[in-house]
GROMACS .gro file of C-alpha atoms in nm:
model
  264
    1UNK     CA    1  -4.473   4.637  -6.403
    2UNK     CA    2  -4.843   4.668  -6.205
    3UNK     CA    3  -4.976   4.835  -6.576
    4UNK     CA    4  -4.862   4.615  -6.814
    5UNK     CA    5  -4.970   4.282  -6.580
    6UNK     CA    6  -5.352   4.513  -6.615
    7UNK     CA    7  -5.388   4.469  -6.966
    8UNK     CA    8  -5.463   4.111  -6.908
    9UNK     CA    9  -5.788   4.263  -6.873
   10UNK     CA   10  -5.815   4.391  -7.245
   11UNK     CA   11  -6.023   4.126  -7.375
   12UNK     CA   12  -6.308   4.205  -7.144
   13UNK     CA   13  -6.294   4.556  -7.341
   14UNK     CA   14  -6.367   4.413  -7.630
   15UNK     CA   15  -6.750   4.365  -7.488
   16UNK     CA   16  -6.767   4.720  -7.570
   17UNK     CA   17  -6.913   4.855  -7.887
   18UNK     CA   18  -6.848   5.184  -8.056
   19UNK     CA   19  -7.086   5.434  -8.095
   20UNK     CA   20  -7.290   5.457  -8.447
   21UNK     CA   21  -7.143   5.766  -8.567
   22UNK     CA   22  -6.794   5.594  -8.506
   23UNK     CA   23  -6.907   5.285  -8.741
   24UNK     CA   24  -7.018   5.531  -9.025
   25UNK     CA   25  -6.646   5.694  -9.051
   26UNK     CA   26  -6.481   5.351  -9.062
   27UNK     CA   27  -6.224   5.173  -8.791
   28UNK     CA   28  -6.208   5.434  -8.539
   29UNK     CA   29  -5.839   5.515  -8.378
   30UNK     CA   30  -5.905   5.399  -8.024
   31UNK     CA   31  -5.661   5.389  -7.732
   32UNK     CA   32  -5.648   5.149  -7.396
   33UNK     CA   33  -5.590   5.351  -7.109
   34UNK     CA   34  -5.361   5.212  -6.754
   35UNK     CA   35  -5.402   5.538  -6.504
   36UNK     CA   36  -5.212   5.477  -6.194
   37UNK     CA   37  -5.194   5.655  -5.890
   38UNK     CA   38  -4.893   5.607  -5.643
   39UNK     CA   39  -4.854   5.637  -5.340
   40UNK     CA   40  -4.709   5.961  -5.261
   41UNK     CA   41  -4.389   5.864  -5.050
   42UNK     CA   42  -4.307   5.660  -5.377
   43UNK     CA   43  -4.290   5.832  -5.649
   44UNK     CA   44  -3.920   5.847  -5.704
   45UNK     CA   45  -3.906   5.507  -5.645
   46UNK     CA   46  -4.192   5.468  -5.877
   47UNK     CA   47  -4.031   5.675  -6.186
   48UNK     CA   48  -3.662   5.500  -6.128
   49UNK     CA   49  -3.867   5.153  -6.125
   50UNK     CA   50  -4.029   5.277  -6.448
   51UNK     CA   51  -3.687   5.362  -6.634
   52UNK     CA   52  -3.542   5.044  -6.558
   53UNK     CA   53  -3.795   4.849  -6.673
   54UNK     CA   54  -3.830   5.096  -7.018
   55UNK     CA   55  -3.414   5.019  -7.025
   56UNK     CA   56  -3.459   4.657  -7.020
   57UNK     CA   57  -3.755   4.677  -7.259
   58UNK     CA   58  -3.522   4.868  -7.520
   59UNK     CA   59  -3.302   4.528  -7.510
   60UNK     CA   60  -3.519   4.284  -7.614
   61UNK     CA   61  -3.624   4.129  -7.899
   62UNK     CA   62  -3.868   4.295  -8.058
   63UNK     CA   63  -4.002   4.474  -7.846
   64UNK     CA   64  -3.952   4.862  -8.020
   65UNK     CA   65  -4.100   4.699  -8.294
   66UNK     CA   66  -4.440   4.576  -8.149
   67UNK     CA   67  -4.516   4.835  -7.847
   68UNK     CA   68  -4.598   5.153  -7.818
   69UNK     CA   69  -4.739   5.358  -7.522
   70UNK     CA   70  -4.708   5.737  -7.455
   71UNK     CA   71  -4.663   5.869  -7.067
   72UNK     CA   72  -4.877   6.116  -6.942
   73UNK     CA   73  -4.822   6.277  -6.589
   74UNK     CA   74  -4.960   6.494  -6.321
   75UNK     CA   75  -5.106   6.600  -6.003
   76UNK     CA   76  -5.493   6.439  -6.012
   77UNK     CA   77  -5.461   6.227  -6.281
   78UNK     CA   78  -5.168   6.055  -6.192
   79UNK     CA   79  -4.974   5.830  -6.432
   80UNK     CA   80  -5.155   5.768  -6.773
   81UNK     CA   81  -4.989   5.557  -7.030
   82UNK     CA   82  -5.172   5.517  -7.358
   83UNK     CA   83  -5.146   5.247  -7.584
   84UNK     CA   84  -5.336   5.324  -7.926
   85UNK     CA   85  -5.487   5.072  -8.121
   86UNK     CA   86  -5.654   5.015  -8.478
   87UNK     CA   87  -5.984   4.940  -8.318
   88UNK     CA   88  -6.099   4.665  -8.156
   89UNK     CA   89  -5.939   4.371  -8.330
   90UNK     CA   90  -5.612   4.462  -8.266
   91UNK     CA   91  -5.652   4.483  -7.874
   92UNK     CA   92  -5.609   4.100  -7.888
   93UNK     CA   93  -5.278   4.136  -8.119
   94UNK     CA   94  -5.150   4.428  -7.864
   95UNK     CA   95  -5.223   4.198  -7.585
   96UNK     CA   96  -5.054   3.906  -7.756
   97UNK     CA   97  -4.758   4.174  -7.777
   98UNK     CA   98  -4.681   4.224  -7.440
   99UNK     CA   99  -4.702   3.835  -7.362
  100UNK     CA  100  -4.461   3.782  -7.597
  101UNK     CA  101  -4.236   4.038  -7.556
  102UNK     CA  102  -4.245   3.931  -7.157
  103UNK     CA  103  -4.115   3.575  -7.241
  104UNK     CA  104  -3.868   3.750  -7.453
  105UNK     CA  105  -3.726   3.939  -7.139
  106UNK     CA  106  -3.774   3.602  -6.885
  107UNK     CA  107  -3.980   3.544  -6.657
  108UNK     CA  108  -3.767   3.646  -6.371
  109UNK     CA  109  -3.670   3.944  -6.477
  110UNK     CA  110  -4.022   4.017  -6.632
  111UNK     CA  111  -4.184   3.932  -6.226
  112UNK     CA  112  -3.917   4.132  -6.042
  113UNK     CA  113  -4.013   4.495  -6.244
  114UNK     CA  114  -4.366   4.409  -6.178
  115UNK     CA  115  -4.349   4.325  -5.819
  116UNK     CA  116  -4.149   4.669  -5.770
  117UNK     CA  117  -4.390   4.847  -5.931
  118UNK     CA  118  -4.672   4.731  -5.769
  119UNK     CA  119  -4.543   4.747  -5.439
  120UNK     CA  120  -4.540   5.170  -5.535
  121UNK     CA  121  -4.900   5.170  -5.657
  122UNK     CA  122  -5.218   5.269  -5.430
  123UNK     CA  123  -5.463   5.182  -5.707
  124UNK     CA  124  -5.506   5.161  -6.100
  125UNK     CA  125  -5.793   5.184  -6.352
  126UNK     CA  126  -5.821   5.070  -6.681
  127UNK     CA  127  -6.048   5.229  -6.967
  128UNK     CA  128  -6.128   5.242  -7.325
  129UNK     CA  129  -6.150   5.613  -7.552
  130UNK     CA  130  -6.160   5.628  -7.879
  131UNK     CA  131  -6.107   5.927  -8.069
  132UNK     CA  132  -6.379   6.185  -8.247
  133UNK     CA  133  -6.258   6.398  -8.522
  134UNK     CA  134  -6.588   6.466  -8.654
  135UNK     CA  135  -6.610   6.666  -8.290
  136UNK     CA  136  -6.257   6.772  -8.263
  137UNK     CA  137  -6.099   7.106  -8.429
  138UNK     CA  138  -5.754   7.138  -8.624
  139UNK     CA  139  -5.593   6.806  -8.463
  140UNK     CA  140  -5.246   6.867  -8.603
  141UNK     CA  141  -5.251   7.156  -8.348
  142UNK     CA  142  -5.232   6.880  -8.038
  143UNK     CA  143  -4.969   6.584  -8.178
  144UNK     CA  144  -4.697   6.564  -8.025
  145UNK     CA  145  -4.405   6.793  -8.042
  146UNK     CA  146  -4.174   6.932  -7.819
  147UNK     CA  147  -4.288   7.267  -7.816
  148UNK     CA  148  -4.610   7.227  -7.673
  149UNK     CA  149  -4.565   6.925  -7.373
  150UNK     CA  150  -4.905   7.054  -7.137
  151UNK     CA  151  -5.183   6.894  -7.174
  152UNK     CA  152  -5.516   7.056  -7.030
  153UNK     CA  153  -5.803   6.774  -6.989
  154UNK     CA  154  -6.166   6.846  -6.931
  155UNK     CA  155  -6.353   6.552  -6.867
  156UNK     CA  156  -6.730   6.606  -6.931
  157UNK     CA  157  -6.931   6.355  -6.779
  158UNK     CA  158  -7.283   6.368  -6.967
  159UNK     CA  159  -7.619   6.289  -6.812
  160UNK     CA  160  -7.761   5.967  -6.994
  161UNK     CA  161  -7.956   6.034  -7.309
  162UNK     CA  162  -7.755   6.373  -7.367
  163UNK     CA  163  -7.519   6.236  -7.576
  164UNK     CA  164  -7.617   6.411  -7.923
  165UNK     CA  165  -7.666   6.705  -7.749
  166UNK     CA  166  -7.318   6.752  -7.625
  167UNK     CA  167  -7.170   6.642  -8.005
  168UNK     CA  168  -7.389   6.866  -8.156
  169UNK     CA  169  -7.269   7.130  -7.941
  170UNK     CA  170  -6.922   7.054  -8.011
  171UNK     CA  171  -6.995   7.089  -8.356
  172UNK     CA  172  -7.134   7.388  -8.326
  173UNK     CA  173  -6.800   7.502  -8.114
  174UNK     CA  174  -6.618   7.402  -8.440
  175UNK     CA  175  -6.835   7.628  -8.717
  176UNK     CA  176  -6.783   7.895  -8.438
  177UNK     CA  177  -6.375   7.857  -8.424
  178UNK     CA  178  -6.378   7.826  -8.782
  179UNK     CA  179  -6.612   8.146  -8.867
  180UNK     CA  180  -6.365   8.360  -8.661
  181UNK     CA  181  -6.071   8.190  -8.807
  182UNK     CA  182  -5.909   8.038  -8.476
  183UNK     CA  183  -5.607   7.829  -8.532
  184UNK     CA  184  -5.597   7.652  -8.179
  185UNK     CA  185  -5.752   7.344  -8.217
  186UNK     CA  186  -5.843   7.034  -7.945
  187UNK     CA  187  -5.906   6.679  -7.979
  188UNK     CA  188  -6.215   6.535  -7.850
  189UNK     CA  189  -6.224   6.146  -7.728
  190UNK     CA  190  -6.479   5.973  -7.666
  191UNK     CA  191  -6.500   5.694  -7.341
  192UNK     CA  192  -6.642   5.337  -7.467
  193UNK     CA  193  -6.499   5.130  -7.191
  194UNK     CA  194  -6.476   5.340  -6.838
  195UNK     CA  195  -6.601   5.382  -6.462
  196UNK     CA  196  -6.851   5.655  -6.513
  197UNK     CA  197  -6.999   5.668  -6.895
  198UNK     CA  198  -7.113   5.843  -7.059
  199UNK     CA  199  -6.830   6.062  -7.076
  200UNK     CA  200  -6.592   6.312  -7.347
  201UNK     CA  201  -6.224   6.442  -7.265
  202UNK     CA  202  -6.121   6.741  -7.451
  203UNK     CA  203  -5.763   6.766  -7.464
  204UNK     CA  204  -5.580   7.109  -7.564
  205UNK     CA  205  -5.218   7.141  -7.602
  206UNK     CA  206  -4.977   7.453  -7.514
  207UNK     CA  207  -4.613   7.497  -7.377
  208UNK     CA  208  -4.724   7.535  -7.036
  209UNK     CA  209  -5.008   7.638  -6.801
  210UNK     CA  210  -4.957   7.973  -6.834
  211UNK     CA  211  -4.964   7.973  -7.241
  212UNK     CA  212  -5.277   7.783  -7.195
  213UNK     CA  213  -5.489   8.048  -6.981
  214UNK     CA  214  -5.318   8.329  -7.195
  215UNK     CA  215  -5.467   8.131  -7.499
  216UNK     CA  216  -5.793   8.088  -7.371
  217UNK     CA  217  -5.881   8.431  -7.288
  218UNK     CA  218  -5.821   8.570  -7.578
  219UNK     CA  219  -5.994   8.280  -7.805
  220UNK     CA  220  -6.303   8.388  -7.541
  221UNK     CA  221  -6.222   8.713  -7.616
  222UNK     CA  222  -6.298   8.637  -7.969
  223UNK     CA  223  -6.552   8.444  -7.934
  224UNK     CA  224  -6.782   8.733  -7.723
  225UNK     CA  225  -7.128   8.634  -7.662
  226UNK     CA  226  -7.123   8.322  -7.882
  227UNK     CA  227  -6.947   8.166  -7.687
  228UNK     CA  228  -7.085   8.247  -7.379
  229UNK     CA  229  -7.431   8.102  -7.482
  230UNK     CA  230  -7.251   7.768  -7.649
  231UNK     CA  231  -7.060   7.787  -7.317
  232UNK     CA  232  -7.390   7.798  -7.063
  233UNK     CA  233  -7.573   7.520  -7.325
  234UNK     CA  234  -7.295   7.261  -7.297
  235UNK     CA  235  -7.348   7.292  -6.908
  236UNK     CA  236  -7.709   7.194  -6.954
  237UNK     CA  237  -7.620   6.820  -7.015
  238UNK     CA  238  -7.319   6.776  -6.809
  239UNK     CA  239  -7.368   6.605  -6.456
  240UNK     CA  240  -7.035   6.739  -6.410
  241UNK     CA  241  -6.694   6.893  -6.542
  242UNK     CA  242  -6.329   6.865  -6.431
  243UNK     CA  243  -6.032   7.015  -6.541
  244UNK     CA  244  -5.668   6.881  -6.482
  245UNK     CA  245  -5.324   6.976  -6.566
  246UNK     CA  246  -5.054   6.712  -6.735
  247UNK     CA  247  -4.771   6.632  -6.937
  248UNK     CA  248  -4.593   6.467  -7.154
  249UNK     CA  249  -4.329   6.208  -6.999
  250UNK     CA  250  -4.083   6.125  -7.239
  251UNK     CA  251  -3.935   5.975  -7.020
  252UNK     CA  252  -4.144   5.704  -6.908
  253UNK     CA  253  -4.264   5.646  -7.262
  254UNK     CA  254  -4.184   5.399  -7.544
  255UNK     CA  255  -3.980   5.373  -7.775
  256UNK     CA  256  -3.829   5.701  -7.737
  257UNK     CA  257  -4.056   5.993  -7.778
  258UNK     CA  258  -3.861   6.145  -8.065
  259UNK     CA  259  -3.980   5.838  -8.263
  260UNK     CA  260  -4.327   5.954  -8.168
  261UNK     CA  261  -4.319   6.324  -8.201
  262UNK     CA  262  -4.619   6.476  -8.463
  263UNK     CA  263  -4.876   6.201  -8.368
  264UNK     CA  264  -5.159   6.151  -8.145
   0.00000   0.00000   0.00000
């Protein structure tokens, strides 16, 4: 399929380099991204496309063993599947993966799911994140697990130079969930590899949209003044801020999301 033919382009990623406080923790857990957006009189032919491929990929050789990816869906972003790796030296072996396990399914059959999917795709992109604990807050509270599918995504795009400004704010978020004992957390990632760097996506987890906002007025509740002022300084180094909805797609993920459920 059109995303797995784009990760031929993994190995110009690896030009990237992580940032210093990344180097300083050890191997960071980094993830490459394939968002694609289809066209919109396609998508069910799109998602059956998908399955049939994922059906095929659970029959051969190998392949549960040596791929993983997690599906992500929704209105702006699209389709986002999201392949982890153990930093940057195993991009090549995850690359070397999918080559193999493509010979493993023939060629034929291997070309025909691509073509199909790529006649259902207006356009893709391809990035690099890797993830920041030292910036994120309680990240057991967004793994996966069936009970809390949304994803909320704010995608902070950082003016040039800001860039331990924004982390030390984020820090400063986590003393301030921490002081009034909060116990929703958020992962914070960090883009290496992407379009429009510098940028940070803060992810937050809930059962739906509606949990969410109920959540996050009464953690601002909490949070009173404080977090009004750490609110209004964050905006001072963003060039911009947007906010999406998404969710998990077990169904378009692999192997079967039960056999990733309480990770990432």
């Amino acid at each position: 399929m059109n995303r797995f033919a784009l990760f031929g382009s993994a190995a110009a990623l690896a030009l990237g380099v992580p940032s210093a406080a990344a180097q300083e923790q050890g191997p960071p857990q980094m993830f490459y991204i394939v968002q694609e957006f289809v066209k919109p009189a396609m998508l069910q032919q799109y998602e059956s496309s998908t399955k049939a491929f994922l059906k095929d990929l659970a029959a051969t050789p190998k392949a549960t063993e040596t791929i993983r990816f997690t599906a992500v869906s929704g209105m702006e972003v699209g389709y986002i599947y999201v392949v982890p790796v153990s930093g940057w030296a195993d991009l090549g072996k995850a690359f070397e993966n999918w080559e193999t396990v493509g010979k493993a399914m023939g060629q034929q059959k291997w070309g025909e799911h691509m073509a199909r999917s790529a006649a259902t795709v207006d356009h893709s992109a391809t990035s690099m994140i890797m993830l920041r604990p030292d910036l994120s807050y309680m990240l057991e509270r967004t793994a996966l697990t069936p009970e809390r599918p949304y994803r909320h995504y704010s995608w902070w795009y950082v003016i040039p130079g800001k860039e331990q400004a924004i982390e030390d704010v984020a820090k400063e978020y986590v003393a301030l969930y921490r002081s009034k004992g909060i116990e929703t957390g958020w992962r914070i990632y960090q883009s290496v590899v992407g379009p429009d760097n510098p940028m940070y996506l803060v992810v937050a987890a809930a059962s739906d949209p509606a949990a969410y906002q109920a959540e996050q007025k009464r953690i601002a509740t909490l949070l009173g003044q404080a977090g009004r002022d750490l609110s209004n300084k964050a905006m001072q180094f963003a060039r911009r801020v947007e906010q999406n909805d998404s969710w998990i797609r077990p169904d378009l993920s692999f192997p079967p999301m039960q056999q990733q459920m309480g990770v990432r």
